[in-house]
XYZ file of N, CA and C in Angstrom:
684
model
N -16.554 -32.043 18.950
C -15.738 -32.775 19.854
C -14.372 -33.195 19.142
N -14.358 -33.255 17.588
C -13.231 -33.716 17.062
C -12.361 -32.629 16.623
N -13.069 -31.296 16.227
C -12.281 -30.329 15.948
C -12.356 -29.185 16.900
N -11.333 -28.860 17.563
C -11.254 -27.818 18.611
C -11.346 -26.522 17.910
N -12.635 -26.051 17.608
C -12.783 -24.724 16.922
C -12.687 -23.594 17.775
N -12.749 -23.803 19.011
C -12.508 -22.530 19.930
C -10.985 -22.263 20.020
N -10.245 -23.119 19.941
C -8.869 -22.955 19.990
C -8.411 -22.281 18.664
N -8.900 -22.779 17.551
C -8.641 -22.166 16.232
C -9.217 -20.566 16.271
N -10.239 -20.355 16.810
C -10.661 -19.096 16.961
C -9.880 -18.195 17.862
N -9.443 -18.754 18.926
C -8.710 -17.919 19.932
C -7.285 -17.701 19.186
N -6.640 -18.527 18.312
C -5.463 -18.401 17.678
C -5.576 -17.099 16.803
N -6.613 -17.052 15.997
C -6.894 -16.014 15.195
C -7.049 -14.619 15.884
N -7.887 -14.627 16.860
C -8.039 -13.569 17.776
C -6.733 -13.059 18.263
N -5.886 -13.999 18.796
C -4.502 -13.600 19.321
C -3.591 -12.861 18.191
N -3.756 -13.511 17.165
C -2.906 -12.970 15.947
C -3.449 -11.477 15.731
N -4.866 -11.354 15.502
C -5.302 -10.093 15.009
C -5.048 -9.217 16.109
N -5.282 -9.343 17.446
C -5.021 -8.506 18.467
C -3.597 -7.928 18.605
N -2.650 -8.996 18.392
C -1.222 -8.702 18.640
C -0.756 -7.942 17.474
N -1.055 -8.190 16.176
C -0.700 -7.432 15.061
C -1.406 -6.008 15.072
N -2.472 -5.891 15.463
C -3.120 -4.510 15.573
C -2.419 -3.703 16.697
N -1.987 -4.210 17.815
C -1.399 -3.353 18.829
C 0.134 -2.952 18.161
N 0.655 -3.952 17.681
C 2.060 -3.648 17.148
C 1.890 -2.592 15.996
N 1.171 -2.896 15.159
C 0.820 -1.810 13.982
C 0.449 -0.472 14.411
N -0.437 -0.453 15.347
C -0.903 0.925 15.693
C 0.219 1.712 16.383
N 1.006 0.974 17.255
C 2.142 1.684 17.876
C 3.167 2.232 16.943
N 3.657 1.370 16.120
C 4.654 1.632 15.068
C 4.183 2.636 14.156
N 2.997 2.381 13.574
C 2.364 3.343 12.554
C 2.149 4.693 13.154
N 1.868 4.755 14.438
C 1.588 6.063 15.102
C 3.021 6.960 15.158
N 4.021 6.136 15.531
C 5.262 6.922 15.465
C 5.719 7.234 14.001
N 5.560 6.228 13.058
C 5.964 6.787 11.737
C 4.929 7.733 11.076
N 3.723 7.695 11.496
C 2.667 8.670 10.884
C 2.958 10.040 11.584
N 3.451 9.996 12.799
C 3.668 11.341 13.470
C 4.854 12.157 12.657
N 5.938 10.985 12.346
C 7.011 11.588 11.482
C 6.845 12.140 10.143
N 6.013 11.418 9.476
C 5.621 11.680 8.143
C 4.674 13.022 8.108
N 3.686 12.999 9.040
C 2.671 14.003 9.007
C 3.045 15.350 9.676
N 3.926 15.255 10.615
C 4.101 16.531 11.486
C 5.509 17.132 11.391
N 6.484 16.192 10.977
C 7.836 16.718 10.956
C 8.337 16.761 9.487
N 9.413 17.747 9.374
C 10.028 17.928 8.259
C 11.440 17.634 8.037
N 11.678 16.865 7.315
C 13.046 16.148 6.971
C 13.304 15.956 5.559
N 14.406 15.855 5.083
C 14.721 15.659 3.702
C 14.536 14.015 3.294
N 13.948 13.966 2.176
C 13.424 12.763 1.554
C 12.194 12.178 2.175
N 11.418 12.946 2.818
C 10.180 12.434 3.404
C 9.131 11.979 2.346
N 9.054 12.736 1.259
C 7.929 12.181 0.335
C 8.383 11.066 -0.496
N 9.823 10.867 -0.989
C 10.171 9.562 -1.500
C 10.043 8.474 -0.748
N 10.498 8.694 0.676
C 10.436 7.505 1.592
C 8.896 7.092 1.850
N 8.048 7.951 1.972
C 6.593 7.640 2.018
C 6.007 6.844 0.818
N 6.534 7.367 -0.212
C 6.085 6.695 -1.461
C 6.796 5.250 -1.726
N 7.994 5.083 -1.395
C 8.601 3.839 -1.418
C 7.884 2.863 -0.424
N 7.512 3.344 0.674
C 6.712 2.587 1.570
C 5.582 2.087 1.005
N 4.731 2.890 0.444
C 3.454 2.633 -0.259
C 3.782 1.556 -1.434
N 4.818 1.770 -2.137
C 5.188 0.891 -3.080
C 5.279 -0.634 -2.711
N 5.964 -0.690 -1.651
C 6.375 -1.843 -1.177
C 5.006 -2.740 -0.732
N 4.138 -1.880 -0.324
C 2.805 -2.568 0.136
C 2.001 -3.304 -0.848
N 2.509 -2.888 -2.308
C 1.703 -3.445 -3.444
C 2.384 -4.918 -3.876
N 3.476 -5.207 -3.297
C 4.098 -6.535 -3.575
C 3.114 -7.693 -2.841
N 2.741 -8.614 -3.636
C 2.020 -9.780 -2.901
C 2.867 -10.636 -1.943
N 2.355 -10.963 -1.008
C 2.951 -11.810 0.024
C 3.628 -13.057 -0.449
N 2.951 -13.509 -1.513
C 3.675 -14.761 -2.271
C 5.015 -14.689 -2.690
N 5.304 -13.573 -2.989
C 6.743 -13.233 -3.550
C 7.786 -13.313 -2.634
N 7.344 -13.161 -1.211
C 8.329 -13.164 -0.129
C 8.282 -14.334 0.717
N 7.559 -15.331 0.286
C 7.401 -16.490 0.975
C 8.693 -17.380 1.142
N 9.370 -17.591 0.056
C 10.571 -18.377 0.127
C 11.680 -17.868 1.021
N 11.906 -16.511 0.991
C 12.948 -15.969 2.003
C 12.443 -16.121 3.396
N 11.191 -15.933 3.590
C 10.661 -15.956 4.976
C 10.683 -17.482 5.300
N 10.209 -18.303 4.580
C 10.480 -19.810 5.033
C 11.909 -20.141 5.312
N 12.677 -19.776 4.604
C 14.188 -20.045 4.881
C 14.698 -19.386 6.107
N 14.243 -18.212 6.255
C 14.636 -17.444 7.414
C 14.174 -18.151 8.763
N 12.905 -18.720 8.706
C 12.253 -19.223 9.931
C 12.725 -20.670 10.059
N 13.367 -21.377 9.044
C 13.594 -22.836 9.183
C 15.037 -23.081 9.024
N 15.804 -22.152 8.700
C 17.291 -22.390 8.598
C 18.086 -21.249 9.454
N 19.414 -21.476 9.543
C 20.248 -20.649 10.056
C 20.765 -19.713 9.111
N 19.911 -18.814 8.505
C 20.270 -17.902 7.343
C 20.697 -16.475 8.004
N 21.877 -16.134 7.857
C 22.241 -14.728 8.373
C 21.339 -13.654 7.790
N 20.968 -12.737 8.637
C 20.264 -11.699 8.414
C 20.937 -10.356 8.189
N 21.283 -9.887 6.969
C 22.162 -8.724 6.803
C 23.582 -9.085 7.265
N 23.900 -10.220 7.362
C 25.163 -10.678 7.677
C 25.659 -10.373 9.215
N 24.611 -10.048 9.998
C 24.768 -9.698 11.451
C 24.169 -10.849 12.524
N 22.963 -11.213 12.259
C 22.593 -12.221 13.233
C 21.661 -13.376 12.425
N 21.187 -14.252 13.037
C 20.453 -15.290 12.565
C 19.171 -15.498 13.421
N 18.154 -15.952 12.875
C 16.882 -16.082 13.422
C 17.019 -17.605 14.017
N 16.231 -17.848 15.134
C 16.231 -19.155 15.689
C 15.437 -20.148 14.848
N 15.884 -21.320 14.636
C 15.077 -22.234 13.829
C 13.673 -22.552 14.460
N 13.618 -22.516 15.705
C 12.386 -22.748 16.433
C 11.299 -21.730 16.224
N 11.363 -20.732 15.447
C 10.521 -19.622 15.327
C 9.627 -20.167 14.376
N 9.699 -21.233 13.457
C 8.752 -21.818 12.536
C 7.718 -22.551 13.359
N 6.455 -22.318 13.131
C 5.381 -23.150 13.845
C 5.039 -22.368 15.216
N 5.413 -21.147 15.348
C 5.200 -20.251 16.510
C 4.374 -19.123 16.065
N 3.808 -18.370 17.038
C 3.103 -17.198 16.784
C 4.009 -16.110 16.247
N 5.363 -15.972 16.513
C 6.132 -15.150 15.995
C 6.614 -15.312 14.384
N 6.331 -16.508 14.005
C 6.550 -16.690 12.505
C 5.286 -16.274 11.622
N 4.096 -16.073 12.366
C 3.092 -15.363 11.708
C 2.827 -13.879 11.934
N 3.040 -13.494 13.296
C 2.886 -12.124 13.628
C 3.824 -11.142 12.911
N 5.325 -11.545 12.866
C 6.179 -10.709 12.230
C 5.919 -10.470 10.800
N 5.763 -11.222 9.895
C 5.438 -10.848 8.497
C 4.138 -10.203 8.273
N 3.087 -10.666 9.000
C 1.772 -9.998 8.763
C 1.879 -8.537 9.286
N 2.489 -8.340 10.411
C 2.694 -6.906 10.808
C 3.503 -6.136 9.691
N 4.402 -6.568 9.131
C 5.014 -5.885 8.073
C 4.302 -5.631 6.919
N 3.409 -6.562 6.521
C 2.519 -6.340 5.419
C 1.378 -5.281 5.654
N 0.755 -5.405 6.920
C -0.135 -4.432 7.278
C 0.292 -3.000 7.736
N 1.510 -2.874 7.808
C 2.147 -1.557 8.441
C 1.911 -0.409 7.539
N 2.381 -0.578 6.073
C 2.194 0.634 5.212
C 0.744 1.333 5.082
N -0.195 0.437 5.030
C -1.648 1.160 5.025
C -1.870 1.912 6.200
N -1.639 1.422 7.474
C -1.818 2.116 8.616
C -1.036 3.163 8.783
N 0.259 3.270 8.249
C 1.049 4.450 8.399
C 0.505 5.501 7.354
N 0.001 5.117 6.294
C -0.677 6.218 5.215
C -1.819 6.832 5.874
N -2.732 5.919 6.561
C -3.988 6.507 7.195
C -3.637 7.511 8.198
N -2.784 7.145 9.115
C -2.372 7.874 10.418
C -1.668 9.062 9.846
N -0.728 8.986 8.966
C -0.117 10.307 8.472
C -0.973 11.298 7.943
N -2.188 10.763 7.252
C -3.186 11.774 6.811
C -3.809 12.357 7.837
N -4.378 11.728 8.949
C -4.987 12.226 9.931
C -4.188 13.086 10.949
N -2.887 12.630 11.322
C -2.070 13.485 12.009
C -1.737 14.875 11.478
N -1.537 14.853 10.123
C -1.306 16.098 9.452
C -2.317 17.172 9.506
N -3.444 16.715 9.873
C -4.688 17.678 9.878
C -4.782 18.404 11.166
N -3.954 17.850 12.398
C -4.139 18.379 13.707
C -3.445 19.872 13.629
N -4.098 20.795 14.067
C -3.502 22.116 14.224
C -2.253 22.148 14.986
N -1.323 22.893 14.578
C -0.048 22.824 15.272
C -0.021 23.654 16.492
N -1.258 24.471 16.976
C -1.359 25.105 17.965
C -1.511 24.243 19.203
N -2.248 23.105 18.929
C -2.607 22.109 20.141
C -1.411 21.610 20.485
N -0.489 21.001 19.531
C 0.775 20.357 20.066
C 1.757 21.392 20.632
N 1.849 22.646 20.032
C 2.610 23.519 20.573
C 2.190 23.983 22.214
N 0.778 23.963 22.500
C 0.475 24.115 23.729
C 0.788 23.138 24.644
N 0.724 21.734 24.101
C 1.020 20.706 24.950
C 2.652 20.908 25.284
N 3.335 21.260 24.321
C 4.974 21.225 24.496
C 5.232 22.352 25.517
N 4.488 23.599 25.374
C 4.703 24.789 26.418
C 4.340 24.218 27.798
N 3.472 23.263 27.904
C 3.155 22.801 29.288
C 4.071 21.758 29.804
N 5.114 21.439 29.028
C 6.104 20.507 29.501
C 6.050 19.042 28.936
N 5.199 18.853 27.872
C 5.126 17.498 27.259
C 6.197 17.454 26.263
N 6.588 16.151 26.164
C 7.651 15.815 25.015
C 6.996 15.684 23.736
N 7.658 15.454 22.738
C 7.057 15.000 21.383
C 6.062 13.690 21.490
N 6.672 12.671 22.376
C 6.017 11.437 22.485
C 4.713 11.688 23.371
N 5.005 12.404 24.401
C 3.826 12.856 25.317
C 2.620 13.717 24.456
N 2.970 14.543 23.758
C 2.182 15.280 22.948
C 1.436 14.272 21.819
N 2.137 13.347 21.336
C 1.552 12.312 20.378
C 0.464 11.592 21.114
N 0.788 10.911 22.236
C -0.140 10.120 22.810
C -1.229 10.799 23.744
N -1.070 12.119 24.158
C -1.885 12.737 24.864
C -2.920 13.627 24.162
N -2.401 14.233 22.991
C -3.113 15.196 22.195
C -3.457 14.643 20.752
N -2.415 14.320 20.015
C -2.620 14.096 18.604
C -3.500 12.648 18.387
N -3.105 11.694 19.097
C -3.833 10.379 18.979
C -5.276 10.576 19.461
N -5.558 11.196 20.571
C -7.073 11.296 20.913
C -7.811 12.321 19.945
N -7.167 13.143 19.409
C -7.958 13.975 18.311
C -7.993 13.306 17.081
N -7.200 12.305 16.860
C -7.252 11.388 15.624
C -7.919 10.111 15.786
N -8.856 10.177 16.714
C -9.637 8.748 17.019
C -10.220 8.146 15.786
N -10.933 8.959 14.853
C -11.387 8.230 13.724
C -10.339 7.523 12.832
N -9.212 8.287 12.704
C -8.123 7.678 11.846
C -7.517 6.267 12.529
N -7.430 6.432 13.829
C -6.702 5.418 14.646
C -7.771 4.226 14.603
N -9.123 4.479 14.793
C -10.041 3.364 14.676
C -10.082 2.706 13.426
N -10.132 3.548 12.442
C -10.102 2.949 10.864
C -8.960 2.128 10.687
N -7.679 2.592 11.040
C -6.487 1.790 10.876
C -6.656 0.553 11.707
N -6.958 0.713 12.899
C -6.944 -0.581 13.882
C -8.192 -1.632 13.212
N -9.238 -1.035 12.868
C -10.280 -2.063 12.396
C -9.813 -2.683 11.071
N -9.235 -1.835 10.197
C -8.913 -2.493 8.864
C -7.769 -3.540 9.032
N -6.833 -3.251 10.056
C -5.837 -4.243 10.343
C -6.335 -5.472 10.967
N -7.096 -5.410 11.978
C -7.877 -6.364 12.756
C -8.566 -7.351 11.710
N -9.471 -6.768 10.816
C -10.328 -7.663 10.013
C -9.130 -8.331 8.857
N -8.250 -7.475 8.466
C -7.299 -8.250 7.446
C -6.518 -9.339 8.136
N -6.111 -9.228 9.313
C -5.125 -10.331 10.007
C -6.133 -11.397 10.312
N -7.375 -11.154 10.887
C -8.297 -12.143 11.295
C -8.612 -13.016 10.029
N -8.719 -12.470 8.921
C -9.200 -13.275 7.900
C -8.070 -13.712 7.038
N -6.739 -13.540 7.406
C -5.506 -13.927 6.633
C -5.321 -15.418 6.745
N -4.862 -16.078 5.717
C -4.789 -17.438 5.822
C -3.408 -17.876 5.046
N -2.986 -17.127 4.132
C -1.779 -17.552 3.349
C -0.648 -17.628 4.276
N -0.192 -16.716 4.898
C 0.932 -16.785 5.708
C 0.861 -17.840 6.910
N -0.210 -17.666 7.549
C -0.457 -18.677 8.522
C -0.668 -19.974 8.067
N -1.102 -20.334 6.897
C -1.301 -21.659 6.406
C 0.186 -22.145 6.125
N 1.079 -21.393 5.685
C 2.456 -21.683 5.222
C 3.439 -22.010 6.567
N 3.080 -21.144 7.450
C 3.911 -21.044 8.693
C 3.428 -21.930 9.863
N 2.316 -22.678 9.662
C 1.944 -23.569 10.804
C 1.423 -24.880 10.011
N 1.392 -25.874 10.744
C 1.064 -27.200 10.342
C -0.379 -27.565 10.374
N -1.236 -26.525 10.648
C -2.783 -27.019 10.578
C -3.291 -27.578 11.987
N -2.356 -27.806 12.969
C -2.964 -28.171 14.196
C -3.340 -27.006 15.041
N -4.434 -27.027 15.804
C -5.012 -26.046 16.694
C -3.963 -25.637 17.755
N -3.319 -26.810 18.396
C -2.408 -26.455 19.273
C -1.012 -25.842 18.931
N -0.780 -25.901 17.728
C 0.341 -25.401 17.088
C 0.018 -24.057 16.312
N -1.058 -23.281 16.901
C -1.370 -21.975 16.462
C -1.872 -21.785 15.049
N -2.558 -22.776 14.646
C -3.319 -22.598 13.324
C -4.409 -21.646 13.328
N -4.764 -20.935 12.364
C -5.881 -19.937 12.488
C -7.193 -20.484 12.288
N -8.290 -19.744 12.282
C -9.502 -20.142 12.338
C -9.950 -20.746 11.028
N -9.439 -20.343 9.960
C -9.616 -20.875 8.484
C -9.408 -22.310 8.513
N -8.229 -22.730 9.259
C -7.953 -24.169 9.185
C -8.938 -24.852 9.968
N -9.693 -24.359 10.935
C -10.632 -24.995 11.836
C -12.015 -25.147 10.861
N -12.386 -24.090 9.968
C -13.439 -24.264 9.103
C -13.072 -25.455 8.169
N -11.900 -25.586 7.521
C -11.429 -26.443 6.652
C -11.393 -27.762 7.086
N -11.155 -27.969 8.411
C -11.123 -29.294 8.957
C -12.431 -30.177 9.021
N -13.579 -29.326 8.716
C -14.926 -30.025 8.714
C -14.964 -30.593 7.251
N -14.083 -30.530 6.400
C -14.210 -31.233 5.094
C -13.286 -32.510 5.126
N -13.729 -33.675 5.094
C -13.030 -34.765 5.167
C -12.595 -35.323 3.822
N -12.101 -36.446 3.794
C -11.664 -37.002 2.460
C -12.616 -37.357 1.629
N -13.802 -37.856 2.053
C -14.869 -38.317 1.197
C -16.246 -37.609 1.480
N -16.037 -36.732 2.439
C -17.446 -35.892 2.637
C -17.067 -34.649 3.231
N -17.817 -33.637 2.755
C -17.693 -32.316 3.307
C -18.911 -31.929 3.978
N -18.890 -31.437 5.405
C -19.947 -31.195 6.189
C -20.110 -29.678 6.049
N -20.896 -29.298 4.932
C -21.141 -27.904 4.654
C -22.030 -27.348 5.784
N -22.780 -27.951 6.469
C -23.773 -27.313 7.560
C -22.718 -26.981 8.687
N -21.715 -27.768 8.966
C -20.773 -27.451 10.084
C -19.920 -26.284 9.651
N -19.570 -26.398 8.373
C -18.599 -25.298 7.807
C -19.380 -23.995 7.816
N -20.721 -24.048 7.583
C -21.497 -22.603 7.537
C -21.683 -22.306 8.939
N -21.864 -23.034 9.783
C -22.127 -22.794 11.227
C -20.893 -22.208 11.848
N -19.791 -22.930 11.452
C -18.495 -22.311 12.003
C -18.050 -20.963 11.573
N -18.388 -20.703 10.226
C -18.178 -19.405 9.733
C -18.939 -18.416 10.296
N -20.143 -18.622 10.591
C -21.153 -17.612 11.394
C -20.482 -17.269 12.703
N -20.067 -18.391 13.509
C -19.528 -18.138 14.644
C -18.260 -17.388 14.608
N -17.379 -17.689 13.623
C -16.110 -17.144 13.584
C -16.251 -15.554 13.165
N -17.369 -15.148 12.439
C -17.376 -13.845 12.092
C -18.018 -12.947 13.148
N -18.510 -13.385 14.198
C -19.073 -12.759 15.158
C -18.188 -11.651 15.845
N -16.884 -12.001 16.313
C -15.911 -11.128 16.857
C -15.727 -10.051 15.982
N -15.599 -10.145 14.663
C -15.353 -9.051 13.658
C -16.732 -8.162 13.673
N -17.859 -8.547 13.615
C -19.035 -7.978 13.639
C -19.101 -6.969 14.962
N -18.917 -7.633 16.086
C -18.866 -6.745 17.366
C -17.784 -5.674 17.201
N -16.602 -6.024 16.724
C -15.651 -4.947 16.676
C -15.948 -3.808 15.799
N -16.703 -4.199 14.532
C -17.056 -3.186 13.737
C -18.187 -2.334 14.328
N -19.035 -2.820 15.115
C -20.135 -1.934 15.794
C -19.554 -1.025 16.714
N -18.682 -1.610 17.628
C -18.088 -0.590 18.480
C -17.091 0.375 18.030
N -16.230 0.057 16.965
C -15.677 0.909 16.213
C -16.430 2.101 15.517
N -17.519 1.627 15.066
C -18.402 2.595 14.332
C -18.824 3.703 15.267
N -19.219 3.303 16.570
C -19.663 4.315 17.455
C -18.395 5.233 17.893
N -17.307 4.708 18.106
C -16.126 5.464 18.266
C -15.897 6.376 17.290
N -15.943 5.978 15.884
C -15.698 6.887 14.787
C -16.630 7.979 14.715
N -17.979 7.701 14.980
C -19.072 8.743 15.019
C -18.744 9.815 16.086
N -18.429 9.199 17.388
C -18.264 10.166 18.487
C -17.024 10.931 18.177
N -15.915 10.479 17.542
C -14.873 11.099 17.368
C -15.000 12.250 16.286
N -15.924 11.933 15.344
C -16.146 13.071 14.337
C -16.970 14.077 14.871
N -17.905 13.864 15.724
C -18.843 14.906 16.325
C -18.214 15.691 17.507
N -17.258 15.097 18.103
C -16.738 15.941 19.223
C -15.527 16.851 18.512
N -15.861 18.111 18.839
C -15.008 19.168 18.444
C -13.635 19.322 19.162
N -12.538 19.446 18.415
C -11.344 19.685 19.094
C -10.981 21.287 19.466
N -11.609 22.051 18.716
C -11.298 23.486 18.911
C -12.754 24.098 19.069
N -12.611 25.185 19.855
C -14.002 26.091 20.112
C -13.646 27.393 19.786
N -14.116 27.799 18.600
C -13.813 29.118 18.045
C -15.021 30.093 18.428
């Protein structure tokens, strides 16, 4: 009655779902470019993207905090609204950037393994590159898409650092589920039984997602794309 745990859980589910959708869309386009197109500087660019993912999020917190709380010019062109702090955008934007490199690397590997003949056949039938990507390449790369989506969802659902710094810990102000578990610890007493129960309830969506994704991955591996 005192801790709105359902709202905390909804906030984390909203963050995880939103970031997963954004990452999969952008990473699919980038993975298609890196895995199936030839252009100058492709390898150094992909390597630089992976190197950026090694930087800990803590090193970027001060610039992010200033950008979301002050009228700081971004590249000298525009400024972010101050009201962005304490909103879902202040959490979704940086977490999406941090989760993007791994998803791009995974999808690049899977997209590069699709035979060129399948995409060429779709192009002959009148499909554009984007149409071939979403109608042919992504369905045939279901294991890779599921893997990238599950890893992104779990990582965002369990994330606490960015959401802790960008929210005030109130459920109505989009605090994540970890805040809800921590709220069962008072100043003089910690209700470990409630914290344990809340942790079990909070992990159920991830367990369900992993079970569903596991079935999709197995079905994607057993379904043959080519019949020779």
